[in-house]
XYZ file of C-alpha atoms in Angstrom:
338
model
C 163.137 93.228 109.985
C 161.980 96.276 107.801
C 158.073 96.668 108.060
C 156.632 96.313 104.276
C 154.379 99.164 103.050
C 150.767 98.314 102.067
C 149.704 97.359 98.517
C 147.478 98.575 96.167
C 145.829 97.378 92.645
C 147.775 99.634 89.998
C 144.667 100.647 87.884
C 141.745 98.797 86.941
C 142.999 95.032 86.539
C 146.530 96.110 87.173
C 149.127 94.221 88.994
C 149.637 94.638 93.086
C 152.228 96.800 94.064
C 153.690 98.792 96.760
C 151.660 101.923 97.453
C 155.055 103.508 96.802
C 157.467 102.760 93.926
C 161.113 103.276 93.150
C 162.363 105.624 90.366
C 165.648 104.080 89.376
C 166.899 106.685 87.104
C 169.254 108.645 89.392
C 171.205 105.403 90.226
C 172.968 105.484 86.915
C 171.893 108.588 85.181
C 171.378 112.422 85.261
C 172.413 113.356 89.108
C 176.228 112.811 88.755
C 178.504 110.148 89.966
C 177.130 107.066 91.481
C 178.461 104.385 94.020
C 177.436 101.126 92.487
C 177.767 99.046 95.511
C 175.443 101.453 97.630
C 172.962 101.897 94.609
C 172.709 97.800 94.449
C 172.205 98.129 98.297
C 169.452 100.508 97.805
C 167.642 98.261 95.201
C 167.827 95.401 97.827
C 165.859 97.557 100.496
C 163.115 98.289 97.923
C 162.073 94.427 98.256
C 162.737 94.417 102.109
C 160.349 97.518 102.424
C 157.599 96.405 99.958
C 158.465 98.761 97.398
C 157.737 96.586 94.355
C 157.189 98.956 91.402
C 160.670 99.425 90.089
C 160.861 102.011 87.213
C 163.284 102.612 84.600
C 163.658 103.790 81.132
C 165.471 103.056 77.839
C 166.972 106.586 77.651
C 168.395 106.710 81.457
C 171.938 106.326 80.717
C 171.058 105.496 76.978
C 170.251 102.036 78.229
C 172.936 101.859 81.098
C 170.131 101.994 83.658
C 168.230 98.790 82.373
C 171.399 96.882 82.237
C 172.244 98.150 85.806
C 168.908 96.753 86.932
C 169.174 93.296 85.108
C 170.891 91.527 87.931
C 168.531 92.775 90.520
C 165.576 91.947 88.426
C 166.840 88.298 87.840
C 167.521 88.000 91.481
C 163.888 89.283 92.442
C 161.473 88.777 89.303
C 158.659 86.999 91.096
C 158.528 89.939 93.722
C 158.869 93.126 91.615
C 156.912 94.784 89.086
C 159.079 96.006 86.306
C 158.400 99.241 84.353
C 160.450 100.605 81.587
C 159.711 103.350 78.728
C 160.517 104.153 75.351
C 160.093 107.341 73.287
C 163.155 109.709 73.979
C 166.175 109.463 71.994
C 169.532 110.842 73.075
C 172.782 111.474 71.315
C 176.082 110.964 72.734
C 177.744 114.079 71.035
C 174.905 116.234 72.830
C 174.094 115.436 76.353
C 171.135 117.753 76.367
C 169.668 116.492 73.256
C 166.118 114.783 73.691
C 164.313 113.551 70.495
C 160.766 112.052 70.393
C 159.855 108.738 68.776
C 156.470 107.255 68.581
C 156.287 105.470 65.334
C 155.791 101.748 64.905
C 158.945 100.830 63.775
C 160.890 102.424 66.545
C 158.363 101.112 69.353
C 159.261 97.512 67.887
C 162.815 97.836 67.884
C 162.807 99.718 71.454
C 160.903 96.854 73.321
C 163.322 94.157 71.803
C 166.346 96.289 73.072
C 164.752 96.819 76.468
C 163.843 92.969 76.655
C 167.766 92.385 75.834
C 169.002 94.844 78.273
C 166.612 93.761 81.237
C 167.484 90.213 80.371
C 163.605 89.104 80.780
C 160.826 87.807 78.593
C 158.215 90.034 79.142
C 157.915 93.827 80.717
C 155.199 94.138 83.208
C 154.318 97.821 82.597
C 155.574 99.456 79.241
C 155.427 103.184 79.114
C 155.432 105.562 76.038
C 157.639 108.239 77.907
C 156.630 111.200 75.758
C 154.212 112.043 73.116
C 155.144 113.152 69.548
C 152.066 114.839 68.281
C 153.142 114.159 64.497
C 152.451 110.458 65.126
C 148.685 109.481 65.509
C 148.032 108.301 69.300
C 145.860 105.699 68.124
C 148.799 104.301 65.721
C 151.314 104.196 68.694
C 149.022 102.569 71.327
C 147.929 100.357 68.679
C 151.493 99.065 68.255
C 151.745 99.071 71.921
C 148.762 96.615 72.010
C 150.485 94.532 69.588
C 153.194 94.057 72.046
C 150.702 92.702 74.847
C 149.039 90.224 72.329
C 152.449 88.960 71.507
C 153.366 88.332 75.002
C 156.378 90.886 75.222
C 154.344 93.282 77.410
C 151.718 92.841 80.406
C 150.328 96.287 80.697
C 150.460 99.786 78.950
C 151.336 103.112 80.365
C 151.485 106.639 79.035
C 153.714 109.715 80.356
C 152.805 113.130 80.349
C 149.710 113.254 78.216
C 146.636 115.219 78.370
C 143.375 114.133 79.919
C 141.900 114.107 76.191
C 145.098 111.923 74.867
C 144.638 109.660 77.712
C 140.983 109.132 76.972
C 141.834 108.600 73.249
C 144.556 106.273 74.083
C 142.211 104.269 76.548
C 139.821 103.857 73.830
C 142.381 101.873 71.828
C 143.741 99.529 74.524
C 143.325 99.883 78.189
C 145.898 101.865 80.071
C 146.924 100.805 83.420
C 148.769 103.690 84.480
C 149.761 107.415 83.790
C 153.181 108.701 84.832
C 153.726 112.553 85.052
C 155.426 114.867 87.486
C 153.272 115.730 90.385
C 154.354 117.127 93.652
C 153.538 119.835 96.096
C 155.817 122.058 93.726
C 154.179 120.790 90.431
C 150.503 120.472 89.908
C 149.840 120.909 86.169
C 148.632 117.442 85.844
C 145.396 118.673 87.704
C 144.157 120.639 84.762
C 143.037 117.504 82.918
C 144.926 114.446 83.305
C 144.297 113.612 86.874
C 140.546 113.920 86.370
C 140.690 111.691 83.339
C 142.618 108.945 85.090
C 140.084 108.953 87.854
C 137.250 108.720 85.527
C 138.804 105.833 83.425
C 140.337 103.859 86.572
C 143.852 104.388 85.500
C 146.492 104.668 88.307
C 148.655 107.631 88.565
C 152.315 107.252 88.986
C 153.942 110.724 89.991
C 157.479 111.199 88.991
C 159.689 113.702 90.782
C 157.482 113.633 93.925
C 160.401 115.376 95.624
C 160.838 118.056 93.280
C 164.073 116.409 92.128
C 165.388 116.755 95.606
C 164.645 120.429 95.983
C 161.780 119.523 98.326
C 164.204 117.427 100.436
C 166.729 120.520 100.882
C 169.359 118.459 99.341
C 170.247 121.722 97.205
C 169.117 125.331 96.907
C 170.655 126.283 93.710
C 171.876 123.864 91.026
C 174.309 125.886 89.525
C 176.359 126.298 92.733
C 175.463 123.273 94.689
C 175.394 120.452 91.977
C 178.143 118.841 89.712
C 178.551 119.829 86.182
C 177.015 116.589 84.890
C 173.806 117.205 86.909
C 170.905 117.978 84.664
C 168.972 119.816 87.204
C 171.141 122.986 86.346
C 169.365 123.191 82.935
C 165.817 123.330 84.809
C 164.655 126.882 85.094
C 163.319 126.506 88.419
C 166.432 125.402 90.055
C 168.803 128.385 89.355
C 169.497 131.850 90.202
C 166.752 134.065 91.356
C 164.041 131.349 90.577
C 165.870 129.197 93.038
C 166.223 131.820 95.693
C 162.218 132.377 95.430
C 161.379 129.076 95.412
C 163.526 128.199 98.340
C 161.466 130.592 100.424
C 158.204 128.660 99.486
C 159.573 125.786 101.541
C 158.830 127.503 104.873
C 155.538 125.578 105.337
C 157.095 122.302 104.685
C 159.696 122.783 107.087
C 157.380 123.542 109.699
C 154.952 120.699 109.031
C 158.022 118.478 109.102
C 159.048 119.798 112.513
C 155.842 119.405 113.957
C 155.538 115.719 112.928
C 159.439 114.966 113.941
C 160.030 113.909 110.304
C 161.929 115.226 107.340
C 160.733 117.626 104.557
C 160.904 114.822 101.962
C 158.398 112.446 104.227
C 155.835 115.326 104.281
C 156.260 116.148 100.601
C 155.538 112.375 99.862
C 152.553 111.986 102.407
C 151.194 115.224 100.316
C 151.104 113.156 97.030
C 150.207 110.037 98.868
C 147.043 111.733 100.084
C 146.175 112.834 96.536
C 144.653 109.438 96.303
C 141.788 110.302 98.598
C 141.624 114.141 97.361
C 140.797 112.922 93.654
C 139.465 109.540 93.816
C 142.519 107.510 91.992
C 145.144 105.041 92.801
C 148.402 107.098 93.391
C 151.880 105.380 93.524
C 154.663 107.758 93.531
C 158.254 106.696 92.461
C 160.691 108.639 94.539
C 164.355 107.787 93.551
C 167.419 107.638 95.966
C 170.654 106.223 95.925
C 170.873 105.344 99.823
C 169.452 102.661 101.644
C 168.524 104.853 104.685
C 166.799 107.493 102.270
C 164.634 104.634 100.715
C 163.362 103.364 103.856
C 162.794 107.209 105.081
C 160.700 107.615 101.950
C 158.859 104.244 102.352
C 157.993 105.321 106.021
C 156.212 108.466 104.621
C 153.357 106.212 103.662
C 152.154 106.019 107.249
C 151.902 109.864 107.536
C 148.580 111.417 107.363
C 148.469 115.342 106.868
C 145.660 117.145 108.510
C 143.235 119.578 106.766
C 145.172 122.596 108.299
C 148.439 121.231 107.166
C 147.224 120.759 103.566
C 145.884 124.292 103.858
C 149.224 125.375 104.457
C 150.672 123.548 101.477
C 148.039 124.261 99.036
C 149.247 127.649 97.526
C 152.800 126.812 97.086
C 152.586 125.325 93.454
C 150.956 128.516 92.410
C 153.865 130.757 93.454
C 156.478 128.315 92.070
C 159.076 130.765 89.841
C 160.110 129.078 86.516
C 158.902 126.230 84.420
C 159.668 122.383 85.028
C 161.805 122.102 81.896
C 163.350 124.855 79.443
C 160.979 123.390 76.743
C 157.646 122.322 77.938
C 156.300 121.396 74.699
C 156.525 117.565 75.376
C 154.601 118.075 78.649
C 150.710 117.520 78.865
C 150.313 121.107 80.005
C 152.626 122.226 77.099
C 149.978 120.798 74.747
C 147.131 122.321 76.718
C 148.344 126.020 76.840
């Protein structure tokens, strides 16, 4: 029997969830072809391991990810905390297009579509996926708060917002969780968002804690190693000279992993988990995978504790990474702080 991971409260007054969650995007979007049977088996493994925060979004596969999750959600509704997001529009004729919508009419339409695709009456945690600065934040969060009062949503979350934006939103309605990229490779959220979350009692949910697979060694150059449908080919740090330079930065990760007799993925996850103690807030990373074995490996990382010396070896890495997280950083928190 699989040993379950420990639980933690997701922010002040939030639901009790496994200390590590599951990012479902990759099982039906962004990273090439998927084996549906293996993906469903991986989802079953989340419950077995106590990985109960299941994260999706309406833009993953243009709704296909939510639909794929629906049978699993129905079978385990009382065992999981279901999170989804609104705010990013896609176009069938342009796979790279990403439009941002935060207006009230769009939010009301989006939540109804997600409820229908997921086949649920209420969403446990509803995130604004990206911020459109042209729409007043109070207007967007106010509309999200209406969804709580209507019983369609239980808790609210934001993604890729600055510390100042988080404080502004929290004053309108309590924010349970902030989801942004955070890993040994990506630490720009520490500029302001992490401190604000700790101050307000908001949980932090790091996405891409494994650097979209780069920290695991699953690829070294996206343009050479990954399929044509894999969106990592469009992320500056994963191709060409940037990828080559960034691969060299992984040496300390490999050394520490070898010393512990574990994978580099587990060390990267252990680093993220220990941000909770470093910054004084709840941290629930959401690594994604399509394989049961990797899911269980990731969950086992919650029991790894890195020493001060090991943390010191990993400390300089983020500051040396070549290339941005996205080709357009304007829709990230750091993009609005620059």
